[in-house]
Amino acid sequence: MTDLSRLAELGFDLELATPEQLAVLQSLLPEEIELLAEVKSRLEEAAGDVEGHMDGGGFCW
């Protein structure tokens, strides 16, 4: 079971997550959290500066 503080440390904005999404995130294995963090990092690298000015986007990116 995942501690949500680990996700926050990795830069995930959990304020926008629903209770159902939080339950799923809490059920992830440590390996799944690391994979999620890697995907998030790659998406951020590919986004460029323009997306940094967009509103919203969810807790993952």
GROMACS .gro file of N, CA, C and O in nm:
model
  244
    1MET      N    1   0.084  -0.118   0.000
    1MET     CA    2   0.000   0.000   0.000
    1MET      C    3   0.089   0.125   0.000
    1MET      O    4   0.188   0.131   0.069
    2THR      N    5   0.052   0.223  -0.078
    2THR     CA    6   0.132   0.343  -0.098
    2THR      C    7   0.094   0.454   0.000
    2THR      O    8  -0.024   0.479   0.023
    3ASP      N    9   0.195   0.520   0.050
    3ASP     CA   10   0.175   0.639   0.131
    3ASP      C   11   0.161   0.756   0.034
    3ASP      O   12   0.251   0.780  -0.047
    4LEU      N   13   0.051   0.828   0.040
    4LEU     CA   14   0.027   0.938  -0.054
    4LEU      C   15   0.131   1.048  -0.042
    4LEU      O   16   0.153   1.122  -0.137
    5SER      N   17   0.198   1.058   0.071
    5SER     CA   18   0.301   1.161   0.084
    5SER      C   19   0.416   1.135  -0.013
    5SER      O   20   0.481   1.228  -0.059
    6ARG      N   21   0.440   1.008  -0.047
    6ARG     CA   22   0.545   0.975  -0.146
    6ARG      C   23   0.510   1.033  -0.282
    6ARG      O   24   0.596   1.088  -0.352
    7LEU      N   25   0.383   1.025  -0.320
    7LEU     CA   26   0.340   1.083  -0.447
    7LEU      C   27   0.356   1.234  -0.445
    7LEU      O   28   0.399   1.294  -0.544
    8ALA      N   29   0.322   1.296  -0.334
    8ALA     CA   30   0.338   1.441  -0.323
    8ALA      C   31   0.485   1.480  -0.335
    8ALA      O   32   0.518   1.578  -0.401
    9GLU      N   33   0.573   1.401  -0.276
    9GLU     CA   34   0.718   1.426  -0.287
    9GLU      C   35   0.765   1.418  -0.431
    9GLU      O   36   0.858   1.488  -0.470
   10LEU      N   37   0.700   1.334  -0.510
   10LEU     CA   38   0.736   1.317  -0.649
   10LEU      C   39   0.673   1.421  -0.740
   10LEU      O   40   0.692   1.419  -0.861
   11GLY      N   41   0.596   1.513  -0.683
   11GLY     CA   42   0.540   1.624  -0.760
   11GLY      C   43   0.398   1.604  -0.808
   11GLY      O   44   0.350   1.682  -0.891
   12PHE      N   45   0.330   1.504  -0.758
   12PHE     CA   46   0.190   1.483  -0.796
   12PHE      C   47   0.100   1.573  -0.713
   12PHE      O   48   0.111   1.576  -0.591
   13ASP      N   49   0.013   1.647  -0.780
   13ASP     CA   50  -0.081   1.735  -0.713
   13ASP      C   51  -0.207   1.655  -0.681
   13ASP      O   52  -0.292   1.633  -0.766
   14LEU      N   53  -0.218   1.611  -0.559
   14LEU     CA   54  -0.328   1.525  -0.519
   14LEU      C   55  -0.454   1.601  -0.480
   14LEU      O   56  -0.558   1.540  -0.454
   15GLU      N   57  -0.448   1.733  -0.476
   15GLU     CA   58  -0.564   1.813  -0.440
   15GLU      C   59  -0.679   1.794  -0.537
   15GLU      O   60  -0.795   1.808  -0.500
   16LEU      N   61  -0.650   1.765  -0.662
   16LEU     CA   62  -0.753   1.751  -0.764
   16LEU      C   63  -0.805   1.608  -0.777
   16LEU      O   64  -0.900   1.583  -0.850
   17ALA      N   65  -0.742   1.514  -0.708
   17ALA     CA   66  -0.782   1.374  -0.718
   17ALA      C   67  -0.911   1.350  -0.640
   17ALA      O   68  -0.930   1.402  -0.531
   18THR      N   69  -0.996   1.267  -0.698
   18THR     CA   70  -1.120   1.228  -0.631
   18THR      C   71  -1.089   1.122  -0.525
   18THR      O   72  -0.982   1.060  -0.529
   19PRO      N   73  -1.181   1.099  -0.434
   19PRO     CA   74  -1.159   0.991  -0.336
   19PRO      C   75  -1.135   0.856  -0.403
   19PRO      O   76  -1.052   0.777  -0.357
   20GLU      N   77  -1.202   0.831  -0.513
   20GLU     CA   78  -1.183   0.705  -0.585
   20GLU      C   79  -1.042   0.696  -0.645
   20GLU      O   80  -0.978   0.591  -0.640
   21GLN      N   81  -0.994   0.808  -0.700
   21GLN     CA   82  -0.858   0.810  -0.755
   21GLN      C   83  -0.755   0.792  -0.644
   21GLN      O   84  -0.657   0.721  -0.661
   22LEU      N   85  -0.778   0.855  -0.530
   22LEU     CA   86  -0.685   0.841  -0.418
   22LEU      C   87  -0.680   0.696  -0.370
   22LEU      O   88  -0.573   0.645  -0.335
   23ALA      N   89  -0.795   0.629  -0.370
   23ALA     CA   90  -0.798   0.489  -0.329
   23ALA      C   91  -0.715   0.403  -0.423
   23ALA      O   92  -0.642   0.313  -0.379
   24VAL      N   93  -0.725   0.430  -0.553
   24VAL     CA   94  -0.645   0.356  -0.650
   24VAL      C   95  -0.497   0.384  -0.628
   24VAL      O   96  -0.415   0.292  -0.627
   25LEU      N   97  -0.462   0.510  -0.611
   25LEU     CA   98  -0.322   0.546  -0.589
   25LEU      C   99  -0.266   0.481  -0.464
   25LEU      O  100  -0.152   0.436  -0.462
   26GLN      N  101  -0.345   0.473  -0.360
   26GLN     CA  102  -0.301   0.411  -0.235
   26GLN      C  103  -0.279   0.260  -0.252
   26GLN      O  104  -0.203   0.201  -0.177
   27SER      N  105  -0.344   0.200  -0.350
   27SER     CA  106  -0.330   0.056  -0.370
   27SER      C  107  -0.210   0.019  -0.457
   27SER      O  108  -0.180  -0.099  -0.472
   28LEU      N  109  -0.142   0.117  -0.514
   28LEU     CA  110  -0.028   0.089  -0.602
   28LEU      C  111   0.091   0.034  -0.525
   28LEU      O  112   0.119   0.074  -0.412
   29LEU      N  113   0.162  -0.055  -0.591
   29LEU     CA  114   0.286  -0.109  -0.537
   29LEU      C  115   0.398  -0.006  -0.556
   29LEU      O  116   0.390   0.080  -0.645
   30PRO      N  117   0.504  -0.014  -0.477
   30PRO     CA  118   0.616   0.080  -0.494
   30PRO      C  119   0.670   0.083  -0.636
   30PRO      O  120   0.705   0.190  -0.687
   31GLU      N  121   0.677  -0.031  -0.701
   31GLU     CA  122   0.726  -0.036  -0.839
   31GLU      C  123   0.634   0.041  -0.932
   31GLU      O  124   0.678   0.103  -1.029
   32GLU      N  125   0.505   0.035  -0.907
   32GLU     CA  126   0.408   0.106  -0.990
   32GLU      C  127   0.419   0.256  -0.969
   32GLU      O  128   0.405   0.335  -1.064
   33ILE      N  129   0.448   0.297  -0.847
   33ILE     CA  130   0.467   0.440  -0.817
   33ILE      C  131   0.589   0.491  -0.893
   33ILE      O  132   0.585   0.600  -0.952
   34GLU      N  133   0.697   0.416  -0.893
   34GLU     CA  134   0.818   0.458  -0.963
   34GLU      C  135   0.792   0.467  -1.113
   34GLU      O  136   0.841   0.559  -1.180
   35LEU      N  137   0.716   0.373  -1.168
   35LEU     CA  138   0.682   0.378  -1.310
   35LEU      C  139   0.595   0.500  -1.340
   35LEU      O  140   0.619   0.571  -1.439
   36LEU      N  141   0.498   0.527  -1.256
   36LEU     CA  142   0.413   0.644  -1.273
   36LEU      C  143   0.497   0.773  -1.269
   36LEU      O  144   0.477   0.863  -1.350
   37ALA      N  145   0.592   0.779  -1.178
   37ALA     CA  146   0.680   0.895  -1.169
   37ALA      C  147   0.765   0.911  -1.294
   37ALA      O  148   0.786   1.023  -1.342
   38GLU      N  149   0.812   0.800  -1.351
   38GLU     CA  150   0.892   0.805  -1.473
   38GLU      C  151   0.808   0.855  -1.591
   38GLU      O  152   0.854   0.938  -1.669
   39VAL      N  153   0.686   0.806  -1.602
   39VAL     CA  154   0.597   0.851  -1.710
   39VAL      C  155   0.568   1.000  -1.694
   39VAL      O  156   0.574   1.076  -1.791
   40LYS      N  157   0.540   1.043  -1.572
   40LYS     CA  158   0.514   1.186  -1.545
   40LYS      C  159   0.634   1.270  -1.588
   40LYS      O  160   0.619   1.373  -1.653
   41SER      N  161   0.752   1.225  -1.552
   41SER     CA  162   0.874   1.298  -1.587
   41SER      C  163   0.891   1.310  -1.739
   41SER      O  164   0.922   1.418  -1.790
   42ARG      N  165   0.868   1.202  -1.809
   42ARG     CA  166   0.881   1.204  -1.955
   42ARG      C  167   0.778   1.296  -2.019
   42ARG      O  168   0.809   1.368  -2.115
   43LEU      N  169   0.655   1.293  -1.968
   43LEU     CA  170   0.552   1.382  -2.021
   43LEU      C  171   0.587   1.528  -1.997
   43LEU      O  172   0.567   1.612  -2.084
   44GLU      N  173   0.640   1.557  -1.881
   44GLU     CA  174   0.679   1.695  -1.851
   44GLU      C  175   0.793   1.741  -1.941
   44GLU      O  176   0.793   1.855  -1.988
   45GLU      N  177   0.889   1.653  -1.965
   45GLU     CA  178   1.001   1.687  -2.053
   45GLU      C  179   0.954   1.713  -2.196
   45GLU      O  180   1.006   1.801  -2.264
   46ALA      N  181   0.854   1.638  -2.241
   46ALA     CA  182   0.804   1.652  -2.377
   46ALA      C  183   0.710   1.771  -2.393
   46ALA      O  184   0.689   1.818  -2.504
   47ALA      N  185   0.655   1.822  -2.284
   47ALA     CA  186   0.554   1.927  -2.290
   47ALA      C  187   0.610   2.061  -2.333
   47ALA      O  188   0.543   2.137  -2.401
   48GLY      N  189   0.730   2.093  -2.294
   48GLY     CA  190   0.787   2.223  -2.329
   48GLY      C  191   0.731   2.333  -2.242
   48GLY      O  192   0.650   2.312  -2.152
   49ASP      N  193   0.772   2.454  -2.270
   49ASP     CA  194   0.737   2.570  -2.189
   49ASP      C  195   0.592   2.613  -2.206
   49ASP      O  196   0.531   2.664  -2.113
   50VAL      N  197   0.534   2.593  -2.320
   50VAL     CA  198   0.399   2.643  -2.347
   50VAL      C  199   0.297   2.582  -2.253
   50VAL      O  200   0.212   2.653  -2.198
   51GLU      N  201   0.303   2.451  -2.229
   51GLU     CA  202   0.205   2.387  -2.143
   51GLU      C  203   0.218   2.431  -1.998
   51GLU      O  204   0.126   2.415  -1.920
   52GLY      N  205   0.330   2.488  -1.963
   52GLY     CA  206   0.347   2.538  -1.827
   52GLY      C  207   0.253   2.653  -1.795
   52GLY      O  208   0.233   2.687  -1.680
   53HIS      N  209   0.195   2.713  -1.899
   53HIS     CA  210   0.105   2.826  -1.879
   53HIS      C  211  -0.042   2.788  -1.887
   53HIS      O  212  -0.128   2.873  -1.878
   54MET      N  213  -0.069   2.659  -1.904
   54MET     CA  214  -0.207   2.613  -1.914
   54MET      C  215  -0.265   2.593  -1.774
   54MET      O  216  -0.194   2.562  -1.680
   55ASP      N  217  -0.396   2.609  -1.763
   55ASP     CA  218  -0.465   2.582  -1.637
   55ASP      C  219  -0.509   2.436  -1.635
   55ASP      O  220  -0.543   2.379  -1.737
   56GLY      N  221  -0.511   2.378  -1.515
   56GLY     CA  222  -0.563   2.244  -1.502
   56GLY      C  223  -0.464   2.138  -1.545
   56GLY      O  224  -0.345   2.158  -1.542
   57GLY      N  225  -0.516   2.024  -1.583
   57GLY     CA  226  -0.430   1.916  -1.628
   57GLY      C  227  -0.434   1.796  -1.537
   57GLY      O  228  -0.376   1.695  -1.565
   58GLY      N  229  -0.501   1.808  -1.424
   58GLY     CA  230  -0.512   1.695  -1.333
   58GLY      C  231  -0.393   1.683  -1.240
   58GLY      O  232  -0.299   1.760  -1.244
   59PHE      N  233  -0.397   1.583  -1.155
   59PHE     CA  234  -0.294   1.568  -1.054
   59PHE      C  235  -0.167   1.506  -1.109
   59PHE      O  236  -0.063   1.513  -1.048
   60CYS      N  237  -0.175   1.443  -1.225
   60CYS     CA  238  -0.058   1.370  -1.277
   60CYS      C  239   0.037   1.462  -1.351
   60CYS      O  240   0.156   1.442  -1.348
   61TRP      N  241  -0.009   1.558  -1.422
   61TRP     CA  242   0.079   1.643  -1.498
   61TRP      C  243   0.037   1.781  -1.480
   61TRP      O  244   0.069   1.877  -1.494
   0.00000   0.00000   0.00000
